[in-house]
Amino acid sequence: MKLPGALEGFALADTHLASALIEAMLDAVWLVDAASLRIVAANNPAGEMLGCPAAALCGREVAELCATPEDLCFWREAGAGLSDAIESETWVRRFDGGTVPVTRRVTRLDLVSGQSMYVAVLHDRSAQRRTEAELEERVAELSATLESTADGLLVTDLAGNIRSFNQAFASLWCVPDTLLRRRDDDALFAFMRRSVIDPAGYMRRLAALEDGDLREAVDCVALASGRMLQRVSLPQTSRAGCIGRVYSFRDITARLEAIHRLDTLSHSDLLTGLPTRSVLAERVKFSIALAQRDGTPFALLFANLDRFKHINDTLGHEFGDQVLADVADRLKGCLRQIDTVARLGGDEFVMLVHQADAAGAETAARRVLDALQQPFHHGELSFTVTCSIGIALHRAHGESLEQLLRHADAAMHEVKEAGRAAYRFHQANERGAVENRGRLELDSAMREALACGRFRLHYQPQVDLATGKVLGAEALIRWHDPVLGNVPPAEFIPVAEQSGFIVAIGDWVLRQALQQAAAWHAQGRGLVVSVNVSAVQ
């Protein structure tokens, strides 16, 4: 059904506004008509990604840009109806025939005119994939290094005299050619003693090997040059019995460095260099043991950046990554060397503050808030970032990492609800637990109500007091639950906003209100329908 011209004009203005908004975004964006699945607008980053002017994308079917059969199926299913935003990884086809790996988020947008659009935001993952490939290559190279070192062999008789050695042994120990030509055992052993970091310890270990029970022995020799040799000692036997020993030397310097680097890769966040959750767990375990031994207190501070998603959405993920790295540096600067700052993922950070009671934890939290209030500078852009901090104290709020994290996270969310950019201690009380259970039950009942059609819209008329004429109506949502009875909006709307379910409810309200407005217009009643929309939506 065709709506009046005024509504059509508003829908057109929506499209123009959306086109203007996407031009301000750093990621590639398509506006796709939901009915025809054709692109109606695209920004310049979208054209650059696909190797064409942005205008060349307009009018094209999205199927022409699909690079995989799965992607074709996705858009066909989207054409049949898509209610929730969907984020996935896929490939898109360039104009020159190449493909680009992307992270794609598709959201449905229903305009007042009744037209539906899909907003597709595509983030180029080419650089990320190159980084992942380089990391895999580095790990493969390190693994290959572990197996590519040559062994040096030294054979002695029962008296300790040198019987033979190979060139690899001479190379590993860097024996001079002049000494090799002399074939002087005492001079060679003296050179080896001078080449190690601890000559006395080296000789004691050598004597123990030669005077022992001749079983296999494995140890390491640290050279003064900084290299590390693995030494394997085996008895050499013949039919007559033991005739000497064979010493095998392998340079394990690269192997130890590789193990260290692999350990660093697995225990450090690649973006910020901060410890990961596994490292945090080990350090909290140590802090708990210390507290049990001598009562040393400690605290966990759970920090989450405020409105960080807005930075990613408006300035791009690359810019957001730089902000996370800068925030990590600020957080490290707020704490002592004995403390730990770890990144759990995304924009979540946890700080382990040693020897901290409530006052000490509060001081650390204030330092963090003050540090983040100082402007960040990127190029010509200057901005500030705030965070919400939840604090949990050992023993008072938990005896394990899981308990402390859960309570600190709950306190952080309380800060978010109260207005952000502050800190709060976990409040361990029964009333809070009851309220949490009540919110969960209400959230579950709310989702069931939407699925079962238990919500209703009531329309409150808007009247011109001078003429008494009804000018419009305000759509008001009402809910009658078979178990809970009539649930006021003041009770369930805050819970829906906290869980994010308000978006689904808001979509339903808008659809119902539009259907009613269309019915009134069909009857010749040009009423304006007002709908309250949550800020979350």
Coordinates of C-alpha atoms in Angstrom, one line a residue:
M1 CA 0.0 0.0 0.0
K2 CA 1.4 3.4 -1.0
L3 CA 1.7 5.9 1.9
P4 CA 1.0 9.7 1.6
G5 CA 3.6 11.8 -0.1
A6 CA 4.9 13.3 3.2
L7 CA 5.9 9.9 4.5
E8 CA 7.5 9.0 1.2
G9 CA 9.5 12.2 1.4
F10 CA 10.6 11.3 5.0
A11 CA 11.7 7.9 3.8
L12 CA 13.7 9.5 1.0
A13 CA 15.3 11.8 3.5
D14 CA 16.2 8.8 5.6
T15 CA 18.1 7.3 2.6
H16 CA 20.0 10.5 2.0
L17 CA 20.9 10.8 5.6
A18 CA 22.1 7.2 5.7
S19 CA 24.2 7.8 2.6
A20 CA 25.8 10.9 4.3
L21 CA 26.4 9.0 7.5
I22 CA 28.2 6.1 5.8
E23 CA 30.6 8.5 4.0
A24 CA 31.9 9.4 7.5
M25 CA 32.8 5.8 8.3
L26 CA 36.3 4.4 7.8
D27 CA 35.1 0.9 7.1
A28 CA 33.4 -0.1 3.8
V29 CA 29.6 0.2 4.0
W30 CA 26.8 -0.8 1.6
L31 CA 23.2 0.1 1.8
V32 CA 21.3 -2.8 0.2
D33 CA 17.6 -2.7 -0.8
A34 CA 16.0 -5.7 1.1
A35 CA 13.6 -6.5 -1.7
S36 CA 15.9 -6.5 -4.7
L37 CA 19.1 -7.2 -2.9
R38 CA 20.7 -4.4 -4.9
I39 CA 23.2 -1.9 -3.6
V40 CA 21.6 1.6 -3.4
A41 CA 24.5 3.4 -1.8
A42 CA 28.1 2.8 -0.9
N43 CA 30.9 4.9 0.6
N44 CA 34.4 5.5 -0.8
P45 CA 36.1 2.9 1.4
A46 CA 33.8 0.3 -0.2
G47 CA 34.9 1.3 -3.7
E48 CA 38.6 1.3 -2.6
M49 CA 38.2 -2.2 -1.2
L50 CA 36.7 -3.6 -4.4
G51 CA 38.9 -1.6 -6.8
C52 CA 36.2 0.7 -8.3
P53 CA 34.5 4.0 -7.8
A54 CA 31.9 3.9 -5.1
A55 CA 29.2 5.0 -7.7
A56 CA 30.0 1.8 -9.7
L57 CA 28.6 -0.3 -6.9
C58 CA 25.2 1.4 -6.9
G59 CA 22.6 -0.7 -8.7
R60 CA 24.6 -4.0 -8.5
E61 CA 23.2 -7.1 -7.0
V62 CA 25.1 -8.2 -4.0
A63 CA 25.3 -11.7 -5.5
E64 CA 27.7 -10.3 -8.1
L65 CA 30.1 -9.5 -5.3
C66 CA 29.8 -12.8 -3.5
A67 CA 33.0 -14.9 -3.6
T68 CA 31.7 -18.1 -1.9
P69 CA 28.6 -20.3 -2.3
E70 CA 27.9 -19.8 1.4
D71 CA 27.8 -16.0 0.9
L72 CA 25.2 -16.5 -1.9
C73 CA 23.1 -18.6 0.5
F74 CA 23.4 -15.9 3.2
W75 CA 22.0 -13.1 1.0
R76 CA 19.2 -15.3 -0.3
E77 CA 18.2 -16.1 3.3
A78 CA 18.6 -12.4 4.2
G79 CA 16.2 -11.5 1.3
A80 CA 13.6 -13.8 3.0
G81 CA 13.8 -11.7 6.2
L82 CA 16.5 -10.8 8.7
S83 CA 15.5 -9.4 12.1
D84 CA 18.7 -9.4 14.1
A85 CA 22.2 -8.1 13.2
I86 CA 24.5 -10.8 12.0
E87 CA 28.3 -10.6 12.1
S88 CA 30.4 -13.1 10.2
E89 CA 33.7 -13.6 8.3
T90 CA 33.6 -14.1 4.6
W91 CA 35.1 -13.1 1.2
V92 CA 34.0 -10.5 -1.3
R93 CA 34.9 -10.3 -5.0
R94 CA 36.9 -7.3 -6.4
F95 CA 36.2 -5.8 -9.8
D96 CA 39.5 -7.2 -11.0
G97 CA 38.4 -10.7 -10.1
G98 CA 40.4 -11.0 -6.9
T99 CA 38.9 -11.6 -3.5
V100 CA 39.2 -9.8 -0.1
P101 CA 38.7 -11.4 3.3
V102 CA 36.3 -9.3 5.5
T103 CA 34.5 -9.3 8.7
R104 CA 30.9 -8.3 7.8
R105 CA 28.1 -7.1 10.0
V106 CA 24.6 -6.9 8.4
T107 CA 21.8 -5.0 10.1
R108 CA 18.2 -4.5 8.9
L109 CA 16.9 -1.0 8.7
D110 CA 13.1 -0.5 8.4
L111 CA 12.3 3.0 7.0
V112 CA 9.1 4.9 7.8
S113 CA 8.0 4.5 4.1
G114 CA 7.8 0.8 4.6
Q115 CA 11.0 0.2 2.6
S116 CA 13.6 -2.1 4.3
M117 CA 17.3 -1.8 3.8
Y118 CA 20.3 -3.8 4.9
V119 CA 23.3 -1.9 6.2
A120 CA 26.4 -4.0 5.5
V121 CA 29.6 -2.9 7.3
L122 CA 32.7 -4.7 5.9
H123 CA 36.1 -4.5 7.7
D124 CA 39.1 -5.6 5.6
R125 CA 40.9 -8.5 7.2
S126 CA 43.8 -8.7 4.7
A127 CA 46.3 -7.1 7.1
Q128 CA 45.1 -9.4 10.0
R129 CA 45.4 -12.5 7.8
R130 CA 48.9 -11.4 6.8
T131 CA 49.8 -11.0 10.4
E132 CA 48.4 -14.5 11.2
A133 CA 50.3 -16.0 8.3
E134 CA 53.5 -14.3 9.4
L135 CA 52.9 -15.6 13.0
E136 CA 52.4 -19.1 11.7
E137 CA 55.5 -18.8 9.6
R138 CA 57.5 -17.6 12.6
V139 CA 56.3 -20.5 14.7
A140 CA 57.1 -22.9 11.8
E141 CA 60.6 -21.5 11.5
L142 CA 61.2 -21.8 15.2
S143 CA 60.0 -25.4 15.2
A144 CA 62.3 -26.1 12.2
T145 CA 65.2 -24.6 14.1
L146 CA 64.7 -27.1 16.9
E147 CA 65.5 -30.0 14.6
S148 CA 68.2 -28.5 12.4
T149 CA 71.2 -28.1 14.7
A150 CA 74.2 -30.4 14.1
D151 CA 75.8 -32.5 16.9
G152 CA 79.5 -32.3 17.9
L153 CA 81.1 -35.6 19.0
L154 CA 84.1 -36.0 21.4
V155 CA 85.3 -39.5 22.2
T156 CA 87.6 -40.2 25.2
D157 CA 89.2 -43.4 26.6
L158 CA 88.9 -44.6 30.2
A159 CA 91.8 -42.3 31.3
G160 CA 90.2 -39.3 29.9
N161 CA 92.5 -38.9 26.9
I162 CA 90.9 -37.7 23.6
R163 CA 90.6 -40.4 21.0
S164 CA 88.7 -38.5 18.3
F165 CA 86.3 -35.6 17.6
N166 CA 84.4 -34.3 14.5
Q167 CA 84.4 -31.0 12.8
A168 CA 81.0 -30.1 14.3
F169 CA 82.5 -30.4 17.8
A170 CA 85.3 -27.9 16.8
S171 CA 82.7 -25.6 15.3
L172 CA 80.4 -25.7 18.3
W173 CA 83.3 -24.9 20.7
C174 CA 85.0 -22.5 18.3
V175 CA 88.3 -24.3 18.7
P176 CA 91.1 -22.4 16.8
D177 CA 92.7 -24.2 13.9
T178 CA 96.2 -23.9 15.5
L179 CA 95.0 -25.8 18.5
L180 CA 93.3 -28.4 16.3
R181 CA 96.6 -29.0 14.5
R182 CA 98.5 -29.5 17.7
R183 CA 96.4 -32.4 18.9
D184 CA 97.3 -31.4 22.5
D185 CA 94.7 -32.8 24.9
D186 CA 95.7 -30.7 27.9
A187 CA 95.7 -27.5 25.8
L188 CA 92.2 -28.4 24.3
F189 CA 90.7 -29.1 27.7
A190 CA 92.2 -25.9 29.0
F191 CA 90.6 -24.0 26.1
M192 CA 87.2 -25.6 26.9
R193 CA 87.5 -24.6 30.6
R194 CA 88.2 -21.0 29.6
S195 CA 85.2 -21.1 27.2
V196 CA 82.6 -21.8 29.9
I197 CA 81.0 -19.4 32.3
D198 CA 81.8 -21.5 35.4
P199 CA 85.1 -23.4 34.9
A200 CA 85.2 -24.8 38.4
G201 CA 81.6 -26.2 38.1
Y202 CA 82.4 -27.5 34.7
M203 CA 85.4 -29.5 36.0
R204 CA 83.4 -30.9 39.0
R205 CA 80.7 -32.1 36.7
L206 CA 83.2 -33.7 34.2
A207 CA 84.9 -35.5 37.1
A208 CA 81.6 -36.9 38.3
L209 CA 80.8 -38.2 34.9
E210 CA 84.2 -39.9 34.4
D211 CA 84.2 -41.4 37.9
G212 CA 80.6 -42.4 38.0
D213 CA 78.8 -45.6 37.2
L214 CA 79.0 -44.8 33.4
R215 CA 75.2 -44.5 32.9
E216 CA 73.8 -42.0 30.4
A217 CA 73.8 -38.4 31.6
V218 CA 72.3 -35.3 30.1
D219 CA 73.1 -31.7 31.2
C220 CA 73.8 -28.3 29.8
V221 CA 77.0 -26.3 29.4
A222 CA 76.8 -22.5 29.4
L223 CA 79.5 -20.9 27.3
A224 CA 81.0 -17.5 28.0
S225 CA 79.9 -16.4 24.5
G226 CA 76.3 -16.6 25.7
R227 CA 75.5 -19.9 23.8
M228 CA 74.1 -22.9 25.6
L229 CA 75.2 -26.5 24.7
Q230 CA 73.4 -29.6 25.6
R231 CA 75.8 -32.4 26.6
V232 CA 74.9 -36.1 26.4
S233 CA 77.4 -38.5 27.9
L234 CA 77.3 -42.2 27.0
P235 CA 79.6 -45.1 27.8
Q236 CA 81.5 -46.6 24.8
T237 CA 81.6 -50.3 25.0
S238 CA 83.1 -53.2 23.1
R239 CA 83.2 -57.0 23.6
A240 CA 85.8 -56.5 26.2
G241 CA 83.6 -54.1 28.1
C242 CA 83.7 -50.3 28.6
I243 CA 86.5 -48.6 26.7
G244 CA 85.6 -45.0 27.2
R245 CA 82.9 -42.3 26.8
V246 CA 81.2 -40.5 24.0
Y247 CA 80.2 -36.9 24.5
S248 CA 77.6 -35.4 22.2
F249 CA 77.2 -31.6 22.1
R250 CA 74.3 -29.8 20.5
D251 CA 73.8 -26.1 20.4
I252 CA 70.4 -25.5 22.0
T253 CA 70.7 -21.7 22.1
A254 CA 68.2 -21.2 19.3
R255 CA 65.9 -23.9 20.8
L256 CA 65.8 -22.2 24.1
E257 CA 65.3 -18.8 22.5
A258 CA 62.5 -20.3 20.4
I259 CA 60.9 -21.8 23.5
H260 CA 61.1 -18.5 25.2
R261 CA 59.6 -16.7 22.2
L262 CA 56.8 -19.2 21.9
D263 CA 56.2 -18.9 25.6
T264 CA 56.0 -15.1 25.1
L265 CA 53.6 -15.5 22.3
S266 CA 51.3 -17.7 24.3
H267 CA 51.5 -15.6 27.5
S268 CA 51.4 -12.1 26.1
D269 CA 48.6 -10.3 24.3
L270 CA 49.7 -9.6 20.7
L271 CA 48.1 -6.2 20.5
T272 CA 49.1 -4.7 23.8
G273 CA 51.9 -6.9 25.1
L274 CA 50.1 -7.3 28.4
P275 CA 49.9 -10.7 30.2
T276 CA 47.0 -12.9 29.2
R277 CA 44.4 -14.5 31.5
S278 CA 46.6 -17.6 32.0
V279 CA 49.4 -15.4 33.4
L280 CA 47.0 -13.5 35.6
A281 CA 45.7 -16.8 36.9
E282 CA 49.2 -17.9 37.9
R283 CA 49.9 -14.6 39.7
V284 CA 46.6 -14.6 41.5
K285 CA 47.3 -18.2 42.6
F286 CA 50.6 -17.0 44.1
S287 CA 48.9 -14.0 45.7
I288 CA 46.4 -16.3 47.3
A289 CA 49.1 -18.6 48.7
L290 CA 50.9 -15.5 50.1
A291 CA 47.7 -14.3 51.7
Q292 CA 47.2 -17.7 53.3
R293 CA 50.7 -17.7 54.6
D294 CA 51.1 -14.2 56.1
G295 CA 47.8 -12.5 55.5
T296 CA 49.0 -10.2 52.7
P297 CA 45.9 -8.6 51.1
F298 CA 45.3 -8.0 47.4
A299 CA 42.6 -6.7 45.1
L300 CA 41.4 -7.2 41.6
L301 CA 40.2 -4.2 39.6
F302 CA 38.1 -5.1 36.5
A303 CA 38.1 -2.1 34.0
N304 CA 36.0 -1.8 30.9
L305 CA 36.3 1.1 28.5
D306 CA 33.1 3.2 28.2
R307 CA 31.5 3.4 24.8
F308 CA 34.6 1.8 23.1
K309 CA 32.3 0.2 20.4
H310 CA 31.5 3.8 19.3
I311 CA 35.2 4.3 18.6
N312 CA 35.5 1.1 16.5
D313 CA 32.3 1.9 14.6
T314 CA 33.1 5.5 13.8
L315 CA 36.9 5.5 13.4
G316 CA 37.6 1.9 12.4
H317 CA 39.1 -1.1 14.1
E318 CA 42.7 -0.1 13.3
F319 CA 42.2 3.2 15.2
G320 CA 40.5 1.2 18.0
D321 CA 43.4 -1.1 18.3
Q322 CA 45.8 1.8 18.7
V323 CA 43.6 3.2 21.4
L324 CA 43.7 -0.2 23.3
A325 CA 47.5 -0.2 23.0
D326 CA 47.7 3.4 24.4
V327 CA 45.2 2.6 27.2
A328 CA 47.4 -0.5 28.1
D329 CA 50.4 1.8 28.5
R330 CA 48.5 4.2 30.7
L331 CA 47.3 1.4 32.9
K332 CA 50.8 0.0 33.3
G333 CA 52.0 3.5 34.3
C334 CA 49.4 3.6 37.1
L335 CA 50.6 0.6 38.9
R336 CA 53.8 -0.6 40.6
Q337 CA 56.2 -3.2 39.2
I338 CA 54.9 -5.8 41.6
D339 CA 51.4 -5.4 40.3
T340 CA 49.9 -6.9 37.1
V341 CA 47.8 -5.5 34.3
A342 CA 46.2 -8.2 32.1
R343 CA 44.0 -8.0 29.1
L344 CA 41.1 -10.5 29.0
G345 CA 40.1 -9.5 25.5
G346 CA 38.2 -6.7 23.7
D347 CA 38.2 -3.6 25.9
E348 CA 38.4 -5.5 29.2
F349 CA 41.4 -5.2 31.5
V350 CA 42.1 -6.7 34.9
M351 CA 44.6 -5.2 37.4
L352 CA 46.1 -7.3 40.3
V353 CA 47.1 -4.9 43.0
H354 CA 49.4 -6.6 45.6
Q355 CA 49.4 -5.5 49.3
A356 CA 46.2 -3.6 48.8
D357 CA 43.3 -3.3 51.2
A358 CA 40.2 -1.3 50.4
A359 CA 42.0 2.0 50.7
G360 CA 44.9 0.8 48.5
A361 CA 42.5 -0.5 45.9
E362 CA 40.6 2.7 45.9
T363 CA 43.8 4.7 45.4
A364 CA 44.8 2.5 42.4
A365 CA 41.3 3.0 40.9
R366 CA 41.5 6.7 41.2
R367 CA 44.9 6.7 39.6
V368 CA 43.5 4.8 36.6
L369 CA 40.6 7.2 36.2
D370 CA 42.8 10.2 36.5
A371 CA 45.3 8.8 34.0
L372 CA 42.6 8.1 31.4
Q373 CA 41.2 11.6 31.7
Q374 CA 44.4 13.0 30.2
P375 CA 43.8 13.5 26.4
F376 CA 45.0 10.9 23.9
H377 CA 46.5 12.3 20.7
H378 CA 46.4 10.6 17.3
G379 CA 47.5 12.8 14.5
E380 CA 45.4 15.9 14.7
L381 CA 42.7 14.2 16.7
S382 CA 42.6 14.7 20.5
F383 CA 40.1 12.8 22.7
T384 CA 39.6 11.2 26.1
V385 CA 38.6 7.7 27.1
T386 CA 36.8 6.8 30.3
C387 CA 36.4 3.5 32.0
S388 CA 34.2 1.8 34.6
I389 CA 36.0 -0.1 37.3
G390 CA 34.7 -2.9 39.6
I391 CA 36.8 -3.8 42.6
A392 CA 36.9 -7.1 44.5
L393 CA 39.0 -7.7 47.6
H394 CA 40.5 -11.1 48.4
R395 CA 38.6 -12.9 51.2
A396 CA 36.0 -10.2 51.5
H397 CA 34.7 -10.9 48.0
G398 CA 36.1 -14.3 47.1
E399 CA 38.8 -16.9 47.7
S400 CA 39.5 -17.8 44.0
L401 CA 40.2 -16.0 40.7
E402 CA 36.8 -17.0 39.4
Q403 CA 34.9 -15.6 42.4
L404 CA 36.9 -12.4 42.4
L405 CA 36.5 -11.8 38.7
R406 CA 32.8 -12.5 38.8
H407 CA 32.3 -10.1 41.7
A408 CA 34.5 -7.4 40.2
D409 CA 32.7 -7.8 36.9
A410 CA 29.3 -7.4 38.6
A411 CA 30.6 -4.2 40.4
M412 CA 31.8 -2.9 37.1
H413 CA 28.4 -3.3 35.5
E414 CA 26.8 -1.5 38.4
V415 CA 29.1 1.4 37.6
K416 CA 27.9 1.3 34.0
E417 CA 24.3 1.4 35.1
A418 CA 25.0 4.3 37.4
G419 CA 26.5 6.5 34.7
R420 CA 30.1 5.1 33.9
A421 CA 33.5 6.7 34.5
A422 CA 33.7 5.7 38.2
Y423 CA 34.7 2.8 40.4
R424 CA 32.7 0.7 42.8
F425 CA 33.4 -2.2 45.3
H426 CA 31.4 -5.4 45.0
Q427 CA 28.5 -5.3 47.4
A428 CA 28.1 -8.9 48.7
N429 CA 24.5 -8.9 50.1
E430 CA 21.6 -11.2 49.8
R431 CA 19.3 -8.5 48.5
G432 CA 21.5 -8.0 45.5
A433 CA 21.5 -11.8 44.8
V434 CA 17.7 -11.8 45.0
E435 CA 17.5 -8.8 42.7
N436 CA 19.8 -10.5 40.2
R437 CA 17.6 -13.6 40.2
G438 CA 14.5 -11.5 39.7
R439 CA 16.1 -9.7 36.7
L440 CA 17.0 -13.1 35.2
E441 CA 13.5 -14.4 35.7
L442 CA 11.9 -11.3 34.3
D443 CA 14.3 -11.3 31.3
S444 CA 13.3 -14.9 30.5
A445 CA 9.6 -14.2 30.8
M446 CA 10.0 -11.1 28.6
R447 CA 11.6 -13.1 25.8
E448 CA 8.8 -15.7 26.1
A449 CA 6.2 -12.9 25.9
L450 CA 7.6 -11.6 22.7
A451 CA 7.7 -15.1 21.1
C452 CA 4.2 -15.9 22.2
G453 CA 2.6 -12.6 21.3
R454 CA 1.7 -11.4 24.8
F455 CA 2.7 -7.8 24.3
R456 CA 0.0 -5.3 23.2
L457 CA 0.1 -1.7 22.0
H458 CA -2.4 0.8 23.5
Y459 CA -2.8 4.1 21.7
Q460 CA -3.2 7.3 23.8
P461 CA -4.9 10.0 21.7
Q462 CA -3.2 13.4 21.3
V463 CA -6.0 16.1 21.2
D464 CA -5.9 19.8 20.1
L465 CA -7.4 21.5 23.2
A466 CA -8.7 24.4 21.2
T467 CA -10.7 22.4 18.7
G468 CA -11.0 19.0 20.4
K469 CA -9.7 17.3 17.2
V470 CA -7.6 14.1 17.6
L471 CA -4.3 14.9 15.9
G472 CA -2.5 11.7 16.6
A473 CA -1.8 8.9 19.1
E474 CA 1.1 7.7 21.2
A475 CA 1.9 4.0 21.1
L476 CA 2.3 2.6 24.6
I477 CA 3.4 -1.0 25.2
R478 CA 1.5 -3.2 27.7
W479 CA 2.3 -6.7 28.9
H480 CA 0.0 -9.1 30.7
D481 CA 1.8 -12.3 31.8
P482 CA -0.2 -15.5 32.8
V483 CA 2.1 -15.9 35.8
L484 CA 3.3 -12.4 36.6
G485 CA 0.1 -10.6 35.8
N486 CA 0.2 -7.1 34.5
V487 CA 3.9 -6.0 34.4
P488 CA 4.4 -2.2 34.2
P489 CA 6.8 -0.9 31.6
A490 CA 8.8 0.8 34.4
E491 CA 9.7 -2.7 35.6
F492 CA 10.6 -4.6 32.4
I493 CA 12.0 -1.8 30.2
P494 CA 15.2 -1.2 32.4
V495 CA 15.8 -5.0 32.4
A496 CA 15.4 -5.1 28.6
E497 CA 17.8 -2.2 28.1
Q498 CA 20.4 -3.9 30.4
S499 CA 20.2 -7.2 28.5
G500 CA 20.0 -5.6 25.1
F501 CA 16.6 -7.3 24.4
I502 CA 15.1 -3.8 24.1
V503 CA 16.2 -3.8 20.5
A504 CA 14.0 -6.8 19.6
I505 CA 11.1 -5.3 21.6
G506 CA 11.6 -1.9 19.9
D507 CA 11.5 -3.5 16.5
W508 CA 8.2 -5.2 17.3
V509 CA 6.7 -1.9 18.6
L510 CA 7.8 -0.1 15.4
R511 CA 6.3 -2.7 13.1
Q512 CA 3.0 -2.8 15.0
A513 CA 2.7 1.0 15.1
L514 CA 3.5 1.3 11.4
Q515 CA 0.8 -1.3 10.6
Q516 CA -1.7 0.6 12.7
A517 CA -0.7 3.9 11.1
A518 CA -1.2 2.4 7.6
A519 CA -4.6 1.1 8.5
W520 CA -5.7 4.5 9.8
H521 CA -4.4 6.2 6.6
A522 CA -6.3 3.7 4.5
Q523 CA -9.5 4.7 6.4
G524 CA -8.7 8.4 5.5
R525 CA -7.7 9.3 9.1
G526 CA -4.3 11.1 8.7
L527 CA -3.2 10.5 12.3
V528 CA 0.5 10.9 13.4
V529 CA 1.7 8.0 15.5
S530 CA 4.4 8.7 18.1
V531 CA 6.7 5.8 19.3
N532 CA 9.1 6.0 22.2
V533 CA 12.5 4.6 21.2
S534 CA 15.2 3.5 23.7
A535 CA 18.6 5.1 23.5
V536 CA 20.1 1.6 23.4
Q537 CA 18.1 0.9 20.1

